[in-house]
Short mmCIF file of C-alpha atoms and ligand atoms in Angstrom, two decimals:
data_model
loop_
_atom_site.label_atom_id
_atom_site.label_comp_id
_atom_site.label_asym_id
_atom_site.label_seq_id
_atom_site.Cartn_x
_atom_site.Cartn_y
_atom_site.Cartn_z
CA UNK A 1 8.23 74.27 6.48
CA UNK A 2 8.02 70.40 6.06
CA UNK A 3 4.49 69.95 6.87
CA UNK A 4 2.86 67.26 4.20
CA UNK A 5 -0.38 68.35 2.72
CA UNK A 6 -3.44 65.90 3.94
CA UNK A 7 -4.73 63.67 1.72
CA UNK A 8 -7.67 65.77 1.88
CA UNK A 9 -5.60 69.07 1.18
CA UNK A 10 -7.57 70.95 -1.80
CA UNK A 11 -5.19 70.88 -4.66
CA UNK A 12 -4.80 74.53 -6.52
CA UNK A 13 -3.86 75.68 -9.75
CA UNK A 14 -2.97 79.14 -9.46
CA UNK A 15 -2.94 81.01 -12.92
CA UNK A 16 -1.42 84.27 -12.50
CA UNK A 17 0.84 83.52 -9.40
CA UNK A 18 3.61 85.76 -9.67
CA UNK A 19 0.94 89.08 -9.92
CA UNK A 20 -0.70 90.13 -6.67
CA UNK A 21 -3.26 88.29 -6.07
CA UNK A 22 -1.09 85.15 -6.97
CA UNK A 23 1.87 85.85 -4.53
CA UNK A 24 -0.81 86.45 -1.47
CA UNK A 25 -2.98 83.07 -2.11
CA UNK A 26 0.72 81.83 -2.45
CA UNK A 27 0.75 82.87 1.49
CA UNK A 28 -2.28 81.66 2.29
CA UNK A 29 -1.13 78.23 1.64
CA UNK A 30 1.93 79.00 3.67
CA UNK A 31 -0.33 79.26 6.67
CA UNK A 32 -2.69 76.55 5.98
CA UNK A 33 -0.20 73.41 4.58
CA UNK A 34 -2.72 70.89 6.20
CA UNK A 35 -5.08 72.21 3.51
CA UNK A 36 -4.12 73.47 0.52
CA UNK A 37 -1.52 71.85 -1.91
CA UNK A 38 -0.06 73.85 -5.02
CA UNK A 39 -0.25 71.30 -8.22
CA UNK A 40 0.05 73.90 -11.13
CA UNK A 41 1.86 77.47 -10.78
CA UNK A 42 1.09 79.31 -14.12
CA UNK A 43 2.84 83.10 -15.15
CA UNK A 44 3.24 85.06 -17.70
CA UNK A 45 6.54 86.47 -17.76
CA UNK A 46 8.24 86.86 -14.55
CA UNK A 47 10.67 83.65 -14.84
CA UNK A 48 12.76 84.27 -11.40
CA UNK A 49 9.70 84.56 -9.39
CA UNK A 50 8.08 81.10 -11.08
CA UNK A 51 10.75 79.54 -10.31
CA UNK A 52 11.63 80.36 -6.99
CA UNK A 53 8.22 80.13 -5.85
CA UNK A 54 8.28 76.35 -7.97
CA UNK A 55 11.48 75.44 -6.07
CA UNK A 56 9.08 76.43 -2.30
CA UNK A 57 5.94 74.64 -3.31
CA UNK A 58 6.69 71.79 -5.21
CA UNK A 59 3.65 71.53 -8.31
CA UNK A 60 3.39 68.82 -10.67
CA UNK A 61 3.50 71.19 -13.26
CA UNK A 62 4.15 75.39 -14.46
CA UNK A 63 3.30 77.13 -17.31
CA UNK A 64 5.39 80.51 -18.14
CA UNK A 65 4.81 82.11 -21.67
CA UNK A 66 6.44 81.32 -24.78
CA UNK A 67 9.36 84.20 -24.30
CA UNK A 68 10.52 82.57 -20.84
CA UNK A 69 10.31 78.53 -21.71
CA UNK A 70 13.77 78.08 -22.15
CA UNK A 71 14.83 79.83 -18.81
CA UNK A 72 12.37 78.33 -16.84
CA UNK A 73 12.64 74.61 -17.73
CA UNK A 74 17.21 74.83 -17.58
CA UNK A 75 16.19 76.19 -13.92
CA UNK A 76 13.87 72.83 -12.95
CA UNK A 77 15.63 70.69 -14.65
CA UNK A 78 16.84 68.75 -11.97
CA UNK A 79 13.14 68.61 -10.14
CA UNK A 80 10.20 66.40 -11.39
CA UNK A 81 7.98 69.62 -12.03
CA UNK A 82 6.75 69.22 -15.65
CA UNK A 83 7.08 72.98 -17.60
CA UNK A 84 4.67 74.72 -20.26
CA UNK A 85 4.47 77.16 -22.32
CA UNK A 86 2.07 79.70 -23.73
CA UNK A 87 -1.60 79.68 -24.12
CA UNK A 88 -2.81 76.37 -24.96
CA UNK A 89 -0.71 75.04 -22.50
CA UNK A 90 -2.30 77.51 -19.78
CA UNK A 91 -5.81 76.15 -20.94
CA UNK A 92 -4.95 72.36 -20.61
CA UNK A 93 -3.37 72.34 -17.03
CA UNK A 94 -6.91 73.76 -15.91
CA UNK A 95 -8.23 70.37 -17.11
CA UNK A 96 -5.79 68.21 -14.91
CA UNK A 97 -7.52 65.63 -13.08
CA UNK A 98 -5.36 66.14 -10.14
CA UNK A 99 -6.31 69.52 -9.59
CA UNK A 100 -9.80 70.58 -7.20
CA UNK A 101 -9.71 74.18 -7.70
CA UNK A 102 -8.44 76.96 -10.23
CA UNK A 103 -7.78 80.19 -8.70
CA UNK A 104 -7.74 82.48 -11.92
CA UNK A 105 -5.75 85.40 -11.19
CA UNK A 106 -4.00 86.68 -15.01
CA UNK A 107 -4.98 89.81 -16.03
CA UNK A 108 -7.45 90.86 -18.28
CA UNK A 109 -9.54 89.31 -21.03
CA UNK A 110 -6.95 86.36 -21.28
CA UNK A 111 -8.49 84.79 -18.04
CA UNK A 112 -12.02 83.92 -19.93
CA UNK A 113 -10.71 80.84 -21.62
CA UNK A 114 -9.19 78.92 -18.92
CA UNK A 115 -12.00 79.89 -16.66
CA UNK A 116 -14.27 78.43 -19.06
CA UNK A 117 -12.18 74.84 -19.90
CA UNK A 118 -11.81 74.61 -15.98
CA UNK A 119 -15.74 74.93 -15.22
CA UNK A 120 -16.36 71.87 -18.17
CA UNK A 121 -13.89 70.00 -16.21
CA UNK A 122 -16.03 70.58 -12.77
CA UNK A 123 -13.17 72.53 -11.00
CA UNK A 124 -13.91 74.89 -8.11
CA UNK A 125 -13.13 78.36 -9.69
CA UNK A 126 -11.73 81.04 -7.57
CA UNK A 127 -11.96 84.03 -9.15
CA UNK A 128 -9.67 87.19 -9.04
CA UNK A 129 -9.89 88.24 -12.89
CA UNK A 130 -13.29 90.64 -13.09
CA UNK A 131 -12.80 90.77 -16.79
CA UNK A 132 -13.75 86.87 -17.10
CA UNK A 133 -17.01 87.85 -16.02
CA UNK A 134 -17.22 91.43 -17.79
CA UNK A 135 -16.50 90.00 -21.20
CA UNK A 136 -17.91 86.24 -20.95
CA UNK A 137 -20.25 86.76 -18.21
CA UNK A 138 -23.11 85.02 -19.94
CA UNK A 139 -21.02 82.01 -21.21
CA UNK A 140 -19.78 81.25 -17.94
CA UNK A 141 -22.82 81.25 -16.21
CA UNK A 142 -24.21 78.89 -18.41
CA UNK A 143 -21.53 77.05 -18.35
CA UNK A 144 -21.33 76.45 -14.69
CA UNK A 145 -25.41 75.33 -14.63
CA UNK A 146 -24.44 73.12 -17.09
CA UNK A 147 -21.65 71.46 -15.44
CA UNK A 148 -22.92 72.13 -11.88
CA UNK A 149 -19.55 73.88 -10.62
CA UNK A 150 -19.07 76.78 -7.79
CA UNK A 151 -17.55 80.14 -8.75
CA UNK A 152 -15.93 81.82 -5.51
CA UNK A 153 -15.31 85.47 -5.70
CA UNK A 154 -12.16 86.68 -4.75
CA UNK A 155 -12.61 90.34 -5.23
CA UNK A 156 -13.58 91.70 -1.71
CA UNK A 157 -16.79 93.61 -2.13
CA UNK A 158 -18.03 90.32 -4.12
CA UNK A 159 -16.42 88.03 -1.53
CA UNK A 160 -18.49 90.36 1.30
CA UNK A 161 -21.50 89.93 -0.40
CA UNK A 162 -20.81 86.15 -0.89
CA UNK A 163 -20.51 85.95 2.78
CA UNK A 164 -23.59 88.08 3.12
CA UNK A 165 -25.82 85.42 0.98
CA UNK A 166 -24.70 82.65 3.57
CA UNK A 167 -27.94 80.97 4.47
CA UNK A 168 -30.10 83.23 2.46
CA UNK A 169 -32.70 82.39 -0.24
CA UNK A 170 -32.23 84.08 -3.58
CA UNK A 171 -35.73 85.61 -3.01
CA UNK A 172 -34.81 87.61 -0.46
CA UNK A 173 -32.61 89.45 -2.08
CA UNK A 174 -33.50 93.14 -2.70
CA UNK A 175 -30.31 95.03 -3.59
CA UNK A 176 -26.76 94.75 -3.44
CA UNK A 177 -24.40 97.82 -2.50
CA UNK A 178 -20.76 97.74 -3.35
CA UNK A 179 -18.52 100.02 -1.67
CA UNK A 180 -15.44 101.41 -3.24
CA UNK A 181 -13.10 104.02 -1.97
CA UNK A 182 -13.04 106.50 -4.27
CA UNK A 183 -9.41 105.88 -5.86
CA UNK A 184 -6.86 108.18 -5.01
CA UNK A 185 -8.53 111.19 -7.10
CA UNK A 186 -11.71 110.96 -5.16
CA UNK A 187 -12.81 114.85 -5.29
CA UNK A 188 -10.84 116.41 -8.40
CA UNK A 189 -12.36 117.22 -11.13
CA UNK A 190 -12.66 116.57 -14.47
CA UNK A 191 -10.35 119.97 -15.09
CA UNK A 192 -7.82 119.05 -12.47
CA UNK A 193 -8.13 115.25 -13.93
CA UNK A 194 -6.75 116.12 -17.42
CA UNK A 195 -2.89 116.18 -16.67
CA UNK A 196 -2.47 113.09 -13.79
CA UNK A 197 0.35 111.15 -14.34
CA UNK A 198 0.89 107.31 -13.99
CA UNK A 199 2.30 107.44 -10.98
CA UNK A 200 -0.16 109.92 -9.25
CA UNK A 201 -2.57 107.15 -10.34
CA UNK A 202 -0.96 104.39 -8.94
CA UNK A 203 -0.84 105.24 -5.72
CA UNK A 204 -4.13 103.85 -4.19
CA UNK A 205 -5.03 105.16 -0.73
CA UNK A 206 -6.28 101.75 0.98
CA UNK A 207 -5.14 98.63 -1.40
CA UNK A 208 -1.86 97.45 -2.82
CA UNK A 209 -2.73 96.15 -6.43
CA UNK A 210 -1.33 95.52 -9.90
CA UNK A 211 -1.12 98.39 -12.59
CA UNK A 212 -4.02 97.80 -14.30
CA UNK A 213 -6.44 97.69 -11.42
CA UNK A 214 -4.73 100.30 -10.07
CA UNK A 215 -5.82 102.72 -13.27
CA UNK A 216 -9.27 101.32 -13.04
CA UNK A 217 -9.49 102.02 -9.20
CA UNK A 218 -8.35 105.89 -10.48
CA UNK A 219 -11.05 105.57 -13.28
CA UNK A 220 -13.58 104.19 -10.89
CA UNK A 221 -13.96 102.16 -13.48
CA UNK A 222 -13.22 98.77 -11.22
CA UNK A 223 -16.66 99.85 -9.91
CA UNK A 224 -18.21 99.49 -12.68
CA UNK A 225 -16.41 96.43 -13.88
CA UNK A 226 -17.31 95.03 -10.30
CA UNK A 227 -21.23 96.02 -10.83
CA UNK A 228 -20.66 94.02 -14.19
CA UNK A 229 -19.14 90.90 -11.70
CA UNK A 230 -21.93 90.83 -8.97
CA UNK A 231 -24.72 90.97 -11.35
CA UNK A 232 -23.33 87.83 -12.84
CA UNK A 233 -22.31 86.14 -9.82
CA UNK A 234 -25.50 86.83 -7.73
CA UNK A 235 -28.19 86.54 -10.42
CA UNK A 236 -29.18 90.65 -9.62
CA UNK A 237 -29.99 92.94 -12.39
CA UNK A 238 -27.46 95.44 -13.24
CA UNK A 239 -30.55 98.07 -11.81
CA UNK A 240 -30.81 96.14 -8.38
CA UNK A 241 -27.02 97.46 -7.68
CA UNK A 242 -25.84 100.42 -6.16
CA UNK A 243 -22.07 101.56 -5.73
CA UNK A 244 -21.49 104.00 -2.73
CA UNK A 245 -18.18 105.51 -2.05
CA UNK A 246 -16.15 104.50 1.07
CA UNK A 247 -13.11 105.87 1.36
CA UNK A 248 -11.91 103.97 4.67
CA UNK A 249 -12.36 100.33 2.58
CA UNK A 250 -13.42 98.96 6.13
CA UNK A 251 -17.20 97.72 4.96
CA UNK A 252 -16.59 95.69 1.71
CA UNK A 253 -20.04 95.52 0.62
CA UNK A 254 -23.69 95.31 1.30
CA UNK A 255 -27.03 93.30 0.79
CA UNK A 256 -30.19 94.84 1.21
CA UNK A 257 -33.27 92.42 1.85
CA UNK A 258 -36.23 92.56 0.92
CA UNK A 259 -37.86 93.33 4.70
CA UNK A 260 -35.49 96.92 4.77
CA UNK A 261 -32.76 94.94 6.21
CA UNK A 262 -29.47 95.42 5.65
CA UNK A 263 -26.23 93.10 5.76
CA UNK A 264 -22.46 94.03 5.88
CA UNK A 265 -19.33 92.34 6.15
CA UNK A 266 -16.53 94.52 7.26
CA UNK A 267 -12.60 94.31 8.02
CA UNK A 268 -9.17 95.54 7.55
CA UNK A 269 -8.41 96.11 3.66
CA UNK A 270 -6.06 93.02 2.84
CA UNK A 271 -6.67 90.77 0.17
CA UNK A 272 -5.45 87.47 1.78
CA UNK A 273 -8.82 87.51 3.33
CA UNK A 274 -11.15 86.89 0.58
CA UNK A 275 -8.24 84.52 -0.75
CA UNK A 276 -8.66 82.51 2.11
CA UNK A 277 -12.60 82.32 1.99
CA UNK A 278 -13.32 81.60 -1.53
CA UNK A 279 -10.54 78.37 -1.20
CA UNK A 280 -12.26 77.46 2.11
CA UNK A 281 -16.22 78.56 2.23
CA UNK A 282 -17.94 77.39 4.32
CA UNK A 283 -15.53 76.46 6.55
CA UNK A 284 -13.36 79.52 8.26
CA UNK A 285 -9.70 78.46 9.11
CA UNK A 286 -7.92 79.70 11.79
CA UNK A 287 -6.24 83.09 11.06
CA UNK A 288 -3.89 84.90 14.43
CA UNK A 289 -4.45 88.24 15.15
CA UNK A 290 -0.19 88.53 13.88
CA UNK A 291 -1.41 87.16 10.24
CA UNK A 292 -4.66 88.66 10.04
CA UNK A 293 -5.01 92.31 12.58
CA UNK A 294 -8.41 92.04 14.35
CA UNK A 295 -10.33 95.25 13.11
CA UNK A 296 -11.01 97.88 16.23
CA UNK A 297 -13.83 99.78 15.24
CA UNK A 298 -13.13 102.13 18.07
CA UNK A 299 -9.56 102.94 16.66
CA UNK A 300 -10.93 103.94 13.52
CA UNK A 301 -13.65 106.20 14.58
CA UNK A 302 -15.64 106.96 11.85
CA UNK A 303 -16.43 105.39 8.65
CA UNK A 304 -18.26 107.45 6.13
CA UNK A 305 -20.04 107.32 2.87
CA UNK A 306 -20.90 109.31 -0.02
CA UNK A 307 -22.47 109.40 -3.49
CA UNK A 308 -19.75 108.10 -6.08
CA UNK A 309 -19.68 111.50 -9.02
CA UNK A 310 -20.25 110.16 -12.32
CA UNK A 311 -19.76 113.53 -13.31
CA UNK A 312 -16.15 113.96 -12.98
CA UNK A 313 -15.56 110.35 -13.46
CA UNK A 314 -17.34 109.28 -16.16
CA UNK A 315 -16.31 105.36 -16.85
CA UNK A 316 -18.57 103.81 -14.02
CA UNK A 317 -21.90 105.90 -15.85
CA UNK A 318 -20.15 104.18 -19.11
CA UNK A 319 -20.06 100.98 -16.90
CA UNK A 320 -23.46 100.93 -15.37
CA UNK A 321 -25.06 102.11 -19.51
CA UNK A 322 -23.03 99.05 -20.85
CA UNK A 323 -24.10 96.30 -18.08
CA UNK A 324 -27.87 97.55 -18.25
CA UNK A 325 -27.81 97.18 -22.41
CA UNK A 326 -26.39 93.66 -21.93
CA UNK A 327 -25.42 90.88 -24.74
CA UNK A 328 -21.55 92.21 -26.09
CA UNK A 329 -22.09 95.50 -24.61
CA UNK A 330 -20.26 94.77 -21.81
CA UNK A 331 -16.89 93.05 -23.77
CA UNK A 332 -16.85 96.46 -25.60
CA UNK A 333 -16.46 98.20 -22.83
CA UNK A 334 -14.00 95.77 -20.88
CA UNK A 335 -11.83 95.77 -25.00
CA UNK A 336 -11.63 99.69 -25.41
CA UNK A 337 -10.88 99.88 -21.24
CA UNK A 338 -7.77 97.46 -21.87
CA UNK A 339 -6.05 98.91 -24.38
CA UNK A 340 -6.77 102.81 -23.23
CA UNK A 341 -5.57 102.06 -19.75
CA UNK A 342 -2.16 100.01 -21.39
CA UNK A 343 -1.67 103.47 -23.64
CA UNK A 344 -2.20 105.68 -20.74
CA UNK A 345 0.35 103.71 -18.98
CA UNK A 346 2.64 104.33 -21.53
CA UNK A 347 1.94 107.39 -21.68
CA UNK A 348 0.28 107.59 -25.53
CA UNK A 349 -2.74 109.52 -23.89
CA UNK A 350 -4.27 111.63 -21.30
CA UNK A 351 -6.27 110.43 -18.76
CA UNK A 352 -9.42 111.44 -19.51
CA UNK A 353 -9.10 110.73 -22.40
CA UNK A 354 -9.71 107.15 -21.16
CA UNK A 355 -13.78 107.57 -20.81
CA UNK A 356 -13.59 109.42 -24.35
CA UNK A 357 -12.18 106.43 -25.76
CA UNK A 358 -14.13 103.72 -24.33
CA UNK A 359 -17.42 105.91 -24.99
CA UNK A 360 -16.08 106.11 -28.37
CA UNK A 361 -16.19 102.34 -29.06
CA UNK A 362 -19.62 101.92 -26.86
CA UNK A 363 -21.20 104.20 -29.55
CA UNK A 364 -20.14 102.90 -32.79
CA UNK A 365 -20.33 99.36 -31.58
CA UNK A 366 -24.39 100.44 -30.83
CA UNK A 367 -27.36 98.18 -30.74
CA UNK A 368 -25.41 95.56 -33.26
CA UNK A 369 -23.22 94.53 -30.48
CA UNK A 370 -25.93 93.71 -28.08
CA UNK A 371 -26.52 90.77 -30.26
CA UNK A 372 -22.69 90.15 -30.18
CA UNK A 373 -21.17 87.36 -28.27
CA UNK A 374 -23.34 84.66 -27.78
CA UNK A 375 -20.59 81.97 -28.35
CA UNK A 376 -17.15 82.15 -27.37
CA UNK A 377 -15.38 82.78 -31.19
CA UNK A 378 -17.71 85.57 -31.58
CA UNK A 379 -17.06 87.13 -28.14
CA UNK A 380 -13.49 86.83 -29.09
CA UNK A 381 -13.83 87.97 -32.77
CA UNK A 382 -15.66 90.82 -31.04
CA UNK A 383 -13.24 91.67 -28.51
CA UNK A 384 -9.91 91.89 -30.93
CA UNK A 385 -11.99 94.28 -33.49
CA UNK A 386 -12.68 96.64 -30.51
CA UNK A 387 -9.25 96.16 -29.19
CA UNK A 388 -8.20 97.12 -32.72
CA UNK A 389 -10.22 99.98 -33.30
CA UNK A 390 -9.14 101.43 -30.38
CA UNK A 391 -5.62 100.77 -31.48
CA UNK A 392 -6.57 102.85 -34.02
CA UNK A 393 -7.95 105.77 -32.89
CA UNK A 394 -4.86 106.00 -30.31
CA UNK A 395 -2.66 106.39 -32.88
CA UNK A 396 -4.61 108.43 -35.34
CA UNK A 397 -4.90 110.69 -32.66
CA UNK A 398 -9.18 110.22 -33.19
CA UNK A 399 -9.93 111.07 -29.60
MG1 LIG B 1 -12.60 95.03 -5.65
#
C-alpha cells in the first residue's frame, strides 16, 4: 500500500507491537493509512517481527531490548529508522515531540513507567496494559489531571463502558457491570482445578490473547484486575462494580444509571475493535462488514448470564478485597499474580496454588501496605519486595 498518511494522520507509538494487541492495532493502521501514522515501534524481544513490521511501516524510530540491539540495528541499517535499546530508551521515545498518541501494549508492571513519562508529555494514552492501572492506578490519575491528558481504554469491557459514558454526566452514573466469559474452566471446581495444565489453560473459549492474560482469564483473575482498571478509569468505587459471567463475550460491558437504566455495548469478540475506538473516539471510521463481521443477534440465539463463583475461583474475591482496601494493596496483588502465573507457566507450581500464593503476600503485606505507594520509587520498591518474596516462597516450596 502506498497511501501517504495526512498531515493530520495521528502519529502512534506502539510499545509492545510484536505481542497481540500490538500486531492487531498494527492492522488497524493498515486499514486506516489516511489516519494513523506509525512513528515509534517498541518490543521486547522478538527481533524478526520488529523488523519486518519496521521495514512495512516506516517509524522514525524502534526500541528492542538490550539482548536483540545488535540484530536489529545490522537489519535497518540501510533505512533512516533510528534503533534503541532497553528501558530507558523505551521511556524516552514516549516523550518524542513527534508523536500524538502512545498505545501501551508491554506486558505487565513494566508498562507503568512509560505510561506515566508519556501523560507529563500530554500524549493521548491508549491503553492495553491493565497492570499500569492495577499497580500505579493512583499516580496516573493524578498525573493525567495534572497534565490534562485522555486515557483511552483498550481492553473491551472498559472500551464498552467508555462508549457507554458518551454524552453522559459523571452523576449519573450508578454502577458499572463488566462481563467476562468465564475462562475456559468456567464450572470445575476447585478439586478438578488442582492438576490443569498450561495448555488446558491457554485455550480461551472466545478471545485469542497472550500467555499471561490467558492464565489470568483461567484465574478469573483478569476480572478482577479489570474491576481494579474501571474503577480508576471511570472515577467508580471498587463497591459500585459488579462482574457477571458471559460466556458468549457478545455484550462487553454495562452501565447502570442512576434512573434503573441500563446501557450495553455489544459485538463480535475481536480486539481490533476497541483498538480502533480508543485511537479514533469520537469519531467512528469506516469498518466493511469483510474487516469487521456485522453481529446477527438472530444467529446467535441466546446470550446468557450467570453469577461469576468466587468459590472455586478464588483470585477475583482476592481482587475485589485488594481494590476495596486501596493505597499498595492493589500492586501486591498485581506483584505476587506476576510471578505465580510466570512459575505456573513453567511449570514450578500448581494452579491453585496461584490464589494461595497471591493471598499469601496480600496477608503479610497487611494494613502497612495500604500506606505503600504513594510515589513512584516506593510503588516500585514495593513491587520488587513482593515480587521477591514470592520468589521465595516458590522455591522454598512455602505454599
Ligand atoms: Mg478484557
Amino acid at each position: 500500500m502506498t497511501t501517504e498518511p495526512k498531515e493530520s494522520a495521528q502519529r502512534l507509538a506502539i510499545l509492545g507491537s510484536t505481542g497481540s494487541i500490538g500486531t492487531q492495532t498494527l492492522e488497524v493502521v493498515r486499514r486506516h493509512p489516511d489516519r494513523f501514522a506509525v512513528e515509534v515501534l517498541a518490543a521486547g524481544t522478538q527481533t524478526g517481527r520488529l523488523i519486518e513490521q519496521a521495514l512495512e511501516f516506516q517509524p522514525n524510530a524502534v526500541v528492542i531490548g538490550e539482548a536483540g540491539y545488535g540484530k536489529v540495528r545490522d537489519a535497518l541499517a540501510s533505512t533512516d529508522i533510528k534503533v534503541f535499546a532497553g528501558d530507558e530508551a523505551l521511556n524516552e521515545v514516549c516523550a518524542f515531540d513527534t508523536v500524538d498518541t502512545v498505545v501501551t501494549a508491554v506486558m505487565g508492571g513494566m508498562g507503568l513507567r512509560p505510561t506515566l513519562t508519556a501523560v507529563a508529555h500530554r500524549k493521548k494514552i491508549a491503553l492495553a496494559n491493565k497492570e499500569t492501572l492495577v499497580m500505579g492506578g493512583l499516580l496516573v490519575r493524578e498525573a493525567v489531571a495534572r497534565y490534562g491528558t485522555v486515557v483511552n481504554p483498550i481492553d473491551s469491557e472498559h472500551s464498552a463502558i467508555f462508549q457507554c459514558l458518551q454524552g453522559e454526566p459523571e452523576a449519573g452514573v450508578e454502577k458499572l457491570i463488566l462481563t467476562g466469559s468465564g475462562g475456559p474452566f468456567r464450572g470445575r471446581t476447585r478439586e478438578n482445578l488442582r492438576d490443569v495444565r498450561p495448555e488446558q489453560a491457554l485455550k480461551h473459549p472466545t478471545w485469542r490473547m497472550g500467555r499471561k492474560i490467558s492464565i489470568d482469564s483461567a484465574t478469573l483473575m483478569n476480572k478482577g484486575l479489570e474491576l481494579i482498571e474501571a474503577a480508576h478509569l471511570f472515577g467508580v468505587r471498587p463497591e459500585n462494580i459488579d462482574v457477571v459471567i458471559h460466556p458468549q463475550s457478545i455484550v462487553h460491558s454495562l452501565v447502570q444509571f442512576r434512573d434503573g437504566s441500563v446501557k450495553a455495548q455489544l459485538g463480535l469478540p475481536d480486539m481490533k475493535g476497541p483498538i480502533l475506538y480508543a485511537l479514533s473516539s469520537p469519531d467512528r471510521l469506516p469498518e466493511s462488514a469483510a474487516q469487521t463481521p456485522r453481529l446477527s443477534l438472530s444467529q446467535i440465539g441466546s446470550l446468557t448470564f450467570e453469577e461469576a463463583d468466587r468459590e472455586n475461583f478464588p483470585c477475583l474475591a482476592l481482587a475485589e478485597a485488594a481494590a476495596r482496601a486501596g493505597g499498595g494493596m492493589p500492586c501486591v496483588l498485581n506483584a505476587a499474580n506476576e510471578v505465580a502465573v510466570a512459575a505456573y507457566l513453567n511449570e514450578e507450581i500448581g494452579f491453585m496454588d496461584i490464589p494461595a500464593l497471591i493471598e499469601q503476600r496480600l496477608e503479610a503485606a497487611g494494613a502497612d501496605a495500604v500506606k505503600r505507594g504513594r510515589d513512584l520509587d516506593d510503588l516500585l520498591a514495593l513491587d520488587a519486595e513482593v515480587r521477591a518474596a514470592t520468589r521465595e516462597a516458590i522455591e522454598k516450596h512455602n505454599l
